[in-house]
Amino acid sequence: MSRTGACVAVGLCLLLTGGAAGGVAAPHVGRRSAGRAGTAEQPRTAEGLVEAPPFTGGWLRPDGGLVHVGHDGVAPFLMDFASRRRWRLEPREDGAWALAGSQPAARITWNGSRPSLTGLGPAPLVLERLPARTEDVTVRNGGVTLAGTLWLPAGTPPRAGVVLLPDADMETRRALEPYPSFLVHQGLAVLTYDRRGSGGSTGNGRPWVSGMDVLAEDGLAAARLLRERAGLREGAVGLMGFGQGAWAAVHAASRAPELTGFLVLVSGGGGPLWKQEQHRLRNEARRKGLTGPELVELTEFLGVLHDARLYAPEREEKSLRTLDFHLKRAKRRRWYAVTPQSRHEELPLPGMLELQRLLWSNVLSYDPAEDLGRVRGPVLALLGEKDEVTPARPTASALSAALSQADSDVRAGTVTVKVLAGADHRLVLPADAKQPGVETMAEELFPSLEAWLRGLGR
């Protein structure tokens, strides 16, 4: 093997096994900081994160409203569905946690059996445990095992089930909270799992290793397990995908339409993935202060990378020259730091081309138009008007067009596509500077989801 060939092989081997630092940026969800320390010493995990409170899970207010206490992998939080607000939790004295940014100051205290909320109303709210049970499960797909959690309503059999497919940066199932509590409260069985190579799951989830086919099969394996464990009839299990997981859900539904009873697509699922990636990178560049002409140059560079002709085997030599020319030019520009290629400069040119080829074939080239035409059941799509990761209007148009053109003999369900005013990729409204640590979900999010789920099976 030539020296160049050996370098390519070693470089790609490191990337494929996760040995290289950094990674190609993928569609992602905004992360929250863990926040300042509380007045009490904060219990932390081995990774230095503030631990979750001892009363995580779903709770009911005296008026029947749902509250969820959890940990999203960055910080503990409390979600009150009635107000649509989510607060970061900061430990205070033993058994007390402050709701960061709440005005007036609110806190939740734990007496060992039930938590009590003060500051959200004229009197303390003593919470009752949501009637639900959870258990750890293992999803098997080939030689890979995915660590999961099964959520079941307590006392009554579930009327349907749903598997949650995570976004590209939702590494563990904790990042999907508080949706499981909300869905169980609606009478559904829920299954969540850690992405490949993250948390308790085996395998490699990097996009140049595991593409849309693999992600779809992971979701279907989880759906089969959920149907079996929850005792559900055929067609009673749906898929709810977030971001990249929405595209994976569409792909999965087209592969096993008899298994997938319905789809809920959050912040994704319509239009080619390479268009979403360009939207994401342009917005990242804007946040870094790049100018109009620089954004035009960035888009032109991405247009070269997102052209299938670059990866045709018979054009290898020409493709190497093309990539070399554009990379040399890009490295002299400020916008190059935004691109995924800037994180893999250790690769020689042939290795960079091969990495891009894998990304293109595995993920970015995926266009769900044909798959959407094979989806049978009802579909709900919820998109954020101000989403800087997924372009809301083009995605909504692509979903509506593809689903409306489906064969009437195949499609049996309704299609509902909503763009939620002011919402971002996580369907959160713009932050209030006066209330740091507080997030407010889009006004239509939970009412729309609840009403749509109530109509399933009618």
Short mmCIF file of C-alpha atoms in Angstrom, two decimals:
data_model
loop_
_atom_site.label_atom_id
_atom_site.label_comp_id
_atom_site.label_asym_id
_atom_site.label_seq_id
_atom_site.Cartn_x
_atom_site.Cartn_y
_atom_site.Cartn_z
CA MET A 1 0.00 0.00 0.00
CA SER A 2 1.27 3.49 -0.82
CA ARG A 3 2.02 5.95 1.95
CA THR A 4 -1.00 8.06 0.94
CA GLY A 5 -3.24 5.00 0.88
CA ALA A 6 -2.03 4.00 4.34
CA CYS A 7 -2.75 7.48 5.68
CA VAL A 8 -6.26 7.37 4.24
CA ALA A 9 -6.90 3.94 5.71
CA VAL A 10 -5.61 4.88 9.17
CA GLY A 11 -7.46 8.20 9.20
CA LEU A 12 -10.77 6.66 8.21
CA CYS A 13 -10.27 3.79 10.64
CA LEU A 14 -9.90 6.31 13.48
CA LEU A 15 -13.03 8.12 12.38
CA LEU A 16 -15.09 4.96 11.94
CA THR A 17 -14.11 3.66 15.38
CA GLY A 18 -14.54 7.02 17.07
CA GLY A 19 -10.83 7.52 17.71
CA ALA A 20 -10.52 10.91 16.06
CA ALA A 21 -11.37 14.06 17.91
CA GLY A 22 -14.35 16.06 16.81
CA GLY A 23 -17.01 15.06 14.37
CA VAL A 24 -19.01 16.25 11.42
CA ALA A 25 -21.66 18.60 12.70
CA ALA A 26 -25.14 17.16 12.40
CA PRO A 27 -28.59 18.67 12.79
CA HIS A 28 -28.76 19.41 16.47
CA VAL A 29 -30.86 20.67 19.32
CA GLY A 30 -29.80 23.63 21.43
CA ARG A 31 -28.18 22.69 24.71
CA ARG A 32 -28.76 24.37 28.03
CA SER A 33 -25.97 25.20 30.42
CA ALA A 34 -26.01 23.64 33.86
CA GLY A 35 -26.26 27.09 35.43
CA ARG A 36 -24.71 28.58 38.54
CA ALA A 37 -24.25 26.69 41.76
CA GLY A 38 -26.99 26.82 44.37
CA THR A 39 -26.50 27.80 47.97
CA ALA A 40 -26.07 24.14 48.91
CA GLU A 41 -23.28 21.95 47.63
CA GLN A 42 -24.70 20.35 44.51
CA PRO A 43 -24.55 16.56 44.18
CA ARG A 44 -22.84 15.78 40.90
CA THR A 45 -22.36 12.84 38.60
CA ALA A 46 -18.97 11.40 37.66
CA GLU A 47 -19.08 13.71 34.61
CA GLY A 48 -19.47 16.77 36.84
CA LEU A 49 -23.16 17.33 36.04
CA VAL A 50 -25.71 18.22 38.71
CA GLU A 51 -27.57 15.04 39.63
CA ALA A 52 -31.29 14.57 39.11
CA PRO A 53 -33.55 15.02 42.15
CA PRO A 54 -34.75 11.85 43.91
CA PHE A 55 -38.31 12.47 42.70
CA THR A 56 -37.94 12.36 38.92
CA GLY A 57 -40.89 11.36 36.76
CA GLY A 58 -44.45 12.49 36.19
CA TRP A 59 -46.58 14.14 38.89
CA LEU A 60 -50.12 15.50 39.06
CA ARG A 61 -51.15 18.80 40.59
CA PRO A 62 -54.30 18.96 42.76
CA ASP A 63 -56.17 20.37 39.73
CA GLY A 64 -55.06 17.40 37.59
CA GLY A 65 -52.39 19.32 35.69
CA LEU A 66 -49.25 17.42 34.71
CA VAL A 67 -45.77 18.20 36.04
CA HIS A 68 -42.58 16.40 35.06
CA VAL A 69 -39.27 16.42 36.93
CA GLY A 70 -36.29 15.11 35.01
CA HIS A 71 -32.73 15.56 33.81
CA ASP A 72 -32.02 16.21 30.13
CA GLY A 73 -28.38 15.13 30.31
CA VAL A 74 -27.18 18.66 31.09
CA ALA A 75 -29.20 19.81 34.09
CA PRO A 76 -32.22 18.82 36.20
CA PHE A 77 -35.48 20.56 35.30
CA LEU A 78 -39.18 20.85 36.14
CA MET A 79 -41.82 21.12 33.41
CA ASP A 80 -45.29 22.44 34.23
CA PHE A 81 -47.53 21.60 31.28
CA ALA A 82 -50.35 23.93 32.33
CA SER A 83 -48.13 27.02 32.02
CA ARG A 84 -45.93 25.45 29.28
CA ARG A 85 -42.89 26.52 31.32
CA ARG A 86 -39.74 24.60 32.03
CA TRP A 87 -37.38 25.67 34.82
CA ARG A 88 -33.85 24.57 35.55
CA LEU A 89 -33.69 23.16 39.08
CA GLU A 90 -30.96 24.37 41.45
CA PRO A 91 -30.38 22.55 44.77
CA ARG A 92 -30.75 24.59 47.92
CA GLU A 93 -30.84 23.13 51.44
CA ASP A 94 -31.54 19.42 51.88
CA GLY A 95 -34.75 18.40 50.14
CA ALA A 96 -35.32 21.76 48.42
CA TRP A 97 -34.72 22.84 44.83
CA ALA A 98 -35.20 26.34 43.43
CA LEU A 99 -36.93 26.93 40.08
CA ALA A 100 -34.24 29.09 38.46
CA GLY A 101 -35.54 32.39 37.13
CA SER A 102 -39.04 32.02 38.57
CA GLN A 103 -40.78 35.26 39.54
CA PRO A 104 -41.86 35.30 42.31
CA ALA A 105 -39.28 32.82 43.52
CA ALA A 106 -40.64 29.28 43.47
CA ARG A 107 -39.24 26.03 44.80
CA ILE A 108 -40.04 22.37 45.10
CA THR A 109 -39.42 20.45 48.33
CA TRP A 110 -39.28 16.71 48.92
CA ASN A 111 -40.40 15.02 52.13
CA GLY A 112 -39.39 11.53 51.08
CA SER A 113 -42.74 10.54 49.59
CA ARG A 114 -44.29 13.52 47.79
CA PRO A 115 -42.97 16.82 46.44
CA SER A 116 -44.60 20.16 47.17
CA LEU A 117 -44.45 23.22 44.90
CA THR A 118 -44.53 26.70 46.38
CA GLY A 119 -44.53 30.01 44.53
CA LEU A 120 -46.60 28.94 41.51
CA GLY A 121 -49.91 29.76 43.17
CA PRO A 122 -51.48 31.24 46.29
CA ALA A 123 -50.97 27.98 48.21
CA PRO A 124 -48.46 25.13 48.09
CA LEU A 125 -49.24 22.45 45.51
CA VAL A 126 -48.75 18.95 46.89
CA LEU A 127 -48.13 16.63 43.96
CA GLU A 128 -49.35 13.07 43.48
CA ARG A 129 -47.41 10.52 41.46
CA LEU A 130 -48.64 10.08 37.86
CA PRO A 131 -50.13 6.58 37.62
CA ALA A 132 -47.46 5.07 35.42
CA ARG A 133 -44.65 2.57 35.67
CA THR A 134 -41.31 2.31 33.93
CA GLU A 135 -38.86 -0.48 33.32
CA ASP A 136 -35.51 -0.78 31.62
CA VAL A 137 -35.55 -2.76 28.38
CA THR A 138 -33.04 -3.80 25.73
CA VAL A 139 -33.77 -3.30 22.04
CA ARG A 140 -31.84 -5.63 19.75
CA ASN A 141 -31.11 -4.84 16.12
CA GLY A 142 -28.66 -7.30 14.62
CA GLY A 143 -25.54 -7.32 16.76
CA VAL A 144 -26.33 -3.96 18.38
CA THR A 145 -28.20 -3.50 21.66
CA LEU A 146 -29.97 -0.26 22.52
CA ALA A 147 -30.61 0.59 26.16
CA GLY A 148 -34.21 1.71 26.54
CA THR A 149 -37.01 2.59 28.92
CA LEU A 150 -40.58 1.35 28.63
CA TRP A 151 -43.26 3.67 30.05
CA LEU A 152 -46.72 2.21 30.70
CA PRO A 153 -49.93 3.67 32.13
CA ALA A 154 -50.71 2.05 35.47
CA GLY A 155 -54.06 0.42 36.10
CA THR A 156 -55.39 0.47 32.54
CA PRO A 157 -54.04 -1.08 29.32
CA PRO A 158 -52.55 1.43 26.88
CA ARG A 159 -54.78 2.41 23.96
CA ALA A 160 -51.77 2.78 21.67
CA GLY A 161 -48.00 2.93 21.79
CA VAL A 162 -45.32 5.24 20.44
CA VAL A 163 -41.54 4.97 19.99
CA LEU A 164 -39.55 8.20 20.27
CA LEU A 165 -36.76 8.54 17.68
CA PRO A 166 -34.09 11.02 18.86
CA ASP A 167 -32.52 13.94 17.06
CA ALA A 168 -28.89 13.76 15.96
CA ASP A 169 -27.53 15.24 19.19
CA MET A 170 -30.00 13.60 21.58
CA GLU A 171 -27.47 11.02 22.67
CA THR A 172 -29.43 9.46 25.52
CA ARG A 173 -33.13 8.93 26.19
CA ARG A 174 -33.04 11.56 28.94
CA ALA A 175 -32.91 14.25 26.26
CA LEU A 176 -36.43 13.22 25.18
CA GLU A 177 -37.98 14.16 28.49
CA PRO A 178 -40.62 15.40 29.35
CA TYR A 179 -42.46 13.88 26.38
CA PRO A 180 -42.80 10.34 27.84
CA SER A 181 -44.74 11.59 30.87
CA PHE A 182 -47.03 13.63 28.64
CA LEU A 183 -47.71 10.69 26.33
CA VAL A 184 -48.32 8.23 29.18
CA HIS A 185 -50.75 10.78 30.62
CA GLN A 186 -52.63 10.47 27.30
CA GLY A 187 -52.94 6.71 27.80
CA LEU A 188 -50.08 5.64 25.53
CA ALA A 189 -47.27 3.18 26.11
CA VAL A 190 -43.92 4.79 25.29
CA LEU A 191 -40.47 3.43 24.47
CA THR A 192 -37.34 5.57 24.45
CA TYR A 193 -33.75 4.47 23.85
CA ASP A 194 -30.17 5.73 23.79
CA ARG A 195 -28.72 6.34 20.34
CA ARG A 196 -26.15 3.88 19.01
CA GLY A 197 -22.82 4.31 20.73
CA SER A 198 -24.26 6.57 23.45
CA GLY A 199 -25.36 5.95 27.02
CA GLY A 200 -25.95 2.26 27.52
CA SER A 201 -26.21 1.40 23.81
CA THR A 202 -23.59 -0.42 21.77
CA GLY A 203 -22.65 0.22 18.15
CA ASN A 204 -21.44 3.37 16.42
CA GLY A 205 -23.92 6.15 15.75
CA ARG A 206 -21.62 8.47 13.82
CA PRO A 207 -23.22 9.50 10.53
CA TRP A 208 -20.43 8.11 8.35
CA VAL A 209 -21.07 4.69 9.94
CA SER A 210 -24.79 4.53 10.71
CA GLY A 211 -27.05 6.23 8.18
CA MET A 212 -30.78 6.58 7.69
CA ASP A 213 -31.30 2.88 6.93
CA VAL A 214 -29.75 1.91 10.26
CA LEU A 215 -31.61 4.59 12.24
CA ALA A 216 -34.90 3.50 10.69
CA GLU A 217 -34.24 -0.15 11.56
CA ASP A 218 -33.41 0.82 15.15
CA GLY A 219 -36.79 2.54 15.39
CA LEU A 220 -38.60 -0.47 13.93
CA ALA A 221 -36.84 -2.86 16.30
CA ALA A 222 -38.04 -0.68 19.18
CA ALA A 223 -41.58 -0.63 17.76
CA ARG A 224 -41.69 -4.42 17.58
CA LEU A 225 -40.53 -4.71 21.17
CA LEU A 226 -43.06 -2.11 22.33
CA ARG A 227 -45.92 -3.88 20.58
CA GLU A 228 -44.94 -7.18 22.18
CA ARG A 229 -44.36 -5.84 25.69
CA ALA A 230 -47.46 -3.62 25.76
CA GLY A 231 -49.73 -6.24 24.16
CA LEU A 232 -50.85 -3.92 21.37
CA ARG A 233 -52.67 -4.87 18.19
CA GLU A 234 -51.15 -4.43 14.73
CA GLY A 235 -51.22 -0.79 13.66
CA ALA A 236 -51.49 0.56 17.21
CA VAL A 237 -47.81 1.53 17.45
CA GLY A 238 -46.60 4.81 16.01
CA LEU A 239 -43.28 6.61 15.65
CA MET A 240 -42.55 10.09 16.97
CA GLY A 241 -39.35 11.52 15.52
CA PHE A 242 -37.47 14.65 16.56
CA GLY A 243 -35.28 16.51 14.05
CA GLN A 244 -33.19 13.91 12.23
CA GLY A 245 -35.33 11.31 14.01
CA ALA A 246 -38.35 12.62 12.07
CA TRP A 247 -36.66 11.68 8.78
CA ALA A 248 -35.74 8.30 10.26
CA ALA A 249 -39.37 7.81 11.32
CA VAL A 250 -40.61 8.46 7.78
CA HIS A 251 -38.04 6.04 6.38
CA ALA A 252 -39.03 3.41 8.94
CA ALA A 253 -42.76 3.81 8.25
CA SER A 254 -42.19 3.25 4.53
CA ARG A 255 -40.20 0.08 5.24
CA ALA A 256 -42.81 -1.43 7.57
CA PRO A 257 -46.17 0.26 6.90
CA GLU A 258 -48.05 -2.64 8.48
CA LEU A 259 -46.22 -2.05 11.77
CA THR A 260 -46.36 1.75 11.85
CA GLY A 261 -49.85 2.94 12.73
CA PHE A 262 -49.13 6.68 12.80
CA LEU A 263 -46.38 9.29 12.63
CA VAL A 264 -45.66 12.38 14.71
CA LEU A 265 -42.90 14.46 13.12
CA VAL A 266 -41.30 17.20 15.21
CA SER A 267 -39.00 19.70 13.48
CA GLY A 268 -38.25 17.54 10.47
CA GLY A 269 -39.26 14.84 8.03
CA GLY A 270 -39.82 16.72 4.77
CA GLY A 271 -37.41 17.64 1.99
CA PRO A 272 -33.86 16.38 1.37
CA LEU A 273 -31.56 16.30 4.38
CA TRP A 274 -28.83 18.20 2.54
CA LYS A 275 -31.17 21.21 2.36
CA GLN A 276 -31.65 21.07 6.11
CA GLU A 277 -27.88 20.92 6.61
CA GLN A 278 -27.36 24.01 4.45
CA HIS A 279 -30.06 25.88 6.39
CA ARG A 280 -28.39 24.92 9.67
CA LEU A 281 -24.89 25.94 8.60
CA ARG A 282 -26.01 29.27 7.14
CA ASN A 283 -27.74 30.14 10.40
CA GLU A 284 -24.69 29.11 12.40
CA ALA A 285 -22.60 31.39 10.19
CA ARG A 286 -25.01 34.29 10.77
CA ARG A 287 -24.75 33.82 14.53
CA LYS A 288 -20.97 34.09 14.18
CA GLY A 289 -21.31 37.44 12.41
CA LEU A 290 -20.59 36.44 8.82
CA THR A 291 -21.70 38.90 6.15
CA GLY A 292 -23.98 38.50 3.14
CA PRO A 293 -21.19 37.89 0.58
CA GLU A 294 -19.58 35.37 2.94
CA LEU A 295 -22.87 33.51 3.26
CA VAL A 296 -23.10 33.36 -0.53
CA GLU A 297 -19.61 31.85 -0.72
CA LEU A 298 -20.47 29.34 2.02
CA THR A 299 -23.60 28.28 0.13
CA GLU A 300 -21.59 27.85 -3.08
CA PHE A 301 -19.06 25.65 -1.25
CA LEU A 302 -21.84 23.53 0.25
CA GLY A 303 -23.37 23.24 -3.20
CA VAL A 304 -20.19 21.51 -4.39
CA LEU A 305 -20.27 19.07 -1.45
CA HIS A 306 -23.99 18.39 -1.86
CA ASP A 307 -23.77 17.39 -5.51
CA ALA A 308 -24.08 13.66 -6.17
CA ARG A 309 -21.70 13.91 -9.13
CA LEU A 310 -18.80 14.54 -6.73
CA TYR A 311 -19.17 11.01 -5.38
CA ALA A 312 -19.54 9.07 -8.63
CA PRO A 313 -16.84 6.32 -8.66
CA GLU A 314 -16.06 6.87 -12.34
CA ARG A 315 -15.23 10.53 -11.64
CA GLU A 316 -12.74 9.87 -8.82
CA GLU A 317 -9.79 11.80 -10.27
CA LYS A 318 -11.91 14.73 -11.35
CA SER A 319 -13.66 14.76 -7.98
CA LEU A 320 -10.33 14.88 -6.14
CA ARG A 321 -9.23 17.87 -8.23
CA THR A 322 -12.58 19.60 -7.68
CA LEU A 323 -12.51 19.03 -3.93
CA ASP A 324 -8.86 20.10 -3.69
CA PHE A 325 -9.57 23.37 -5.50
CA HIS A 326 -12.58 24.28 -3.36
CA LEU A 327 -10.97 23.23 -0.07
CA LYS A 328 -7.86 25.35 -0.71
CA ARG A 329 -10.08 28.33 -1.47
CA ALA A 330 -12.36 27.67 1.52
CA LYS A 331 -9.49 27.48 4.02
CA ARG A 332 -8.67 31.12 3.29
CA ARG A 333 -12.19 32.24 4.25
CA ARG A 334 -13.67 33.00 7.67
CA TRP A 335 -16.71 30.84 6.98
CA TYR A 336 -14.58 27.69 6.66
CA ALA A 337 -14.57 27.33 10.47
CA VAL A 338 -18.34 26.74 10.33
CA THR A 339 -18.06 23.77 7.99
CA PRO A 340 -17.69 20.15 9.17
CA GLN A 341 -14.58 19.83 6.97
CA SER A 342 -12.64 22.16 9.28
CA ARG A 343 -12.83 19.47 11.98
CA HIS A 344 -11.15 16.84 9.82
CA GLU A 345 -8.11 18.60 8.41
CA GLU A 346 -5.93 15.69 9.55
CA LEU A 347 -7.31 13.62 6.67
CA PRO A 348 -5.47 13.60 3.34
CA LEU A 349 -7.54 14.62 0.34
CA PRO A 350 -8.64 11.07 -0.67
CA GLY A 351 -9.72 10.44 2.92
CA MET A 352 -11.72 13.67 3.01
CA LEU A 353 -13.47 12.69 -0.22
CA GLU A 354 -14.28 9.24 1.14
CA LEU A 355 -15.62 10.70 4.38
CA GLN A 356 -17.84 13.08 2.43
CA ARG A 357 -18.99 10.22 0.22
CA LEU A 358 -20.07 8.24 3.29
CA LEU A 359 -21.89 11.22 4.77
CA TRP A 360 -23.64 11.84 1.48
CA SER A 361 -24.72 8.26 0.86
CA ASN A 362 -25.65 7.52 4.50
CA VAL A 363 -27.50 10.69 5.48
CA LEU A 364 -27.41 13.86 3.42
CA SER A 365 -28.69 12.41 0.13
CA TYR A 366 -31.85 11.07 1.77
CA ASP A 367 -35.02 12.57 0.28
CA PRO A 368 -38.21 11.27 1.92
CA ALA A 369 -40.55 12.17 -0.97
CA GLU A 370 -41.03 8.58 -2.18
CA ASP A 371 -41.14 7.18 1.35
CA LEU A 372 -43.87 9.65 2.34
CA GLY A 373 -45.95 8.31 -0.52
CA ARG A 374 -45.91 4.88 1.12
CA VAL A 375 -46.98 6.05 4.59
CA ARG A 376 -50.42 4.63 5.41
CA GLY A 377 -51.54 6.01 8.75
CA PRO A 378 -52.31 9.51 10.03
CA VAL A 379 -49.49 12.03 10.24
CA LEU A 380 -49.01 15.03 12.52
CA ALA A 381 -46.10 17.38 11.79
CA LEU A 382 -45.14 20.17 14.21
CA LEU A 383 -42.55 22.70 13.05
CA GLY A 384 -41.05 25.81 14.62
CA GLU A 385 -41.45 29.05 12.68
CA LYS A 386 -38.06 30.34 13.90
CA ASP A 387 -36.21 27.03 13.61
CA GLU A 388 -32.57 27.66 12.66
CA VAL A 389 -31.84 23.96 12.16
CA THR A 390 -34.78 22.82 10.02
CA PRO A 391 -36.35 25.26 7.51
CA ALA A 392 -39.98 25.26 8.68
CA ARG A 393 -41.88 26.50 5.63
CA PRO A 394 -40.02 24.43 3.00
CA THR A 395 -40.31 21.36 5.23
CA ALA A 396 -44.04 21.93 5.71
CA SER A 397 -44.52 22.34 1.96
CA ALA A 398 -42.52 19.21 1.18
CA LEU A 399 -44.52 17.15 3.69
CA SER A 400 -47.88 18.42 2.47
CA ALA A 401 -47.00 17.90 -1.19
CA ALA A 402 -45.62 14.38 -0.80
CA LEU A 403 -48.39 13.15 1.49
CA SER A 404 -51.16 14.66 -0.66
CA GLN A 405 -49.84 12.82 -3.72
CA ALA A 406 -49.92 9.42 -2.03
CA ASP A 407 -52.12 6.74 -3.58
CA SER A 408 -55.59 6.88 -2.01
CA ASP A 409 -55.54 3.08 -1.83
CA VAL A 410 -52.43 3.30 0.37
CA ARG A 411 -53.15 6.33 2.55
CA ALA A 412 -55.87 5.81 5.13
CA GLY A 413 -55.07 8.57 7.61
CA THR A 414 -55.35 12.32 7.81
CA VAL A 415 -52.43 14.70 7.47
CA THR A 416 -51.97 17.68 9.80
CA VAL A 417 -49.01 20.01 9.32
CA LYS A 418 -48.58 22.95 11.70
CA VAL A 419 -45.95 25.67 11.89
CA LEU A 420 -45.90 26.97 15.47
CA ALA A 421 -45.50 30.75 15.73
CA GLY A 422 -42.23 31.99 17.19
CA ALA A 423 -40.93 28.51 18.05
CA ASP A 424 -37.38 27.24 17.54
CA HIS A 425 -36.09 23.75 16.72
CA ARG A 426 -37.16 22.45 20.12
CA LEU A 427 -40.52 24.25 19.78
CA VAL A 428 -39.46 26.70 22.49
CA LEU A 429 -40.37 30.40 22.32
CA PRO A 430 -37.70 33.15 22.49
CA ALA A 431 -36.11 33.45 25.93
CA ASP A 432 -37.08 36.20 28.34
CA ALA A 433 -33.91 37.96 29.54
CA LYS A 434 -35.66 38.78 32.82
CA GLN A 435 -36.18 35.09 33.57
CA PRO A 436 -32.93 33.20 32.92
CA GLY A 437 -33.27 29.47 33.20
CA VAL A 438 -36.95 29.52 32.15
CA GLU A 439 -38.19 28.12 28.85
CA THR A 440 -41.71 28.48 27.49
CA MET A 441 -42.95 25.96 24.96
CA ALA A 442 -45.01 27.04 21.93
CA GLU A 443 -48.63 27.76 22.82
CA GLU A 444 -50.12 25.26 20.36
CA LEU A 445 -47.69 22.41 21.03
CA PHE A 446 -49.31 20.34 23.75
CA PRO A 447 -52.97 21.19 22.95
CA SER A 448 -52.38 20.20 19.31
CA LEU A 449 -50.63 16.99 20.26
CA GLU A 450 -53.26 16.06 22.86
CA ALA A 451 -56.20 16.71 20.52
CA TRP A 452 -54.57 14.79 17.67
CA LEU A 453 -53.71 11.79 19.84
CA ARG A 454 -57.25 11.76 21.22
CA GLY A 455 -58.52 11.31 17.67
CA LEU A 456 -56.41 8.22 16.95
CA GLY A 457 -58.53 5.16 16.24
CA ARG A 458 -61.76 7.07 15.75
#
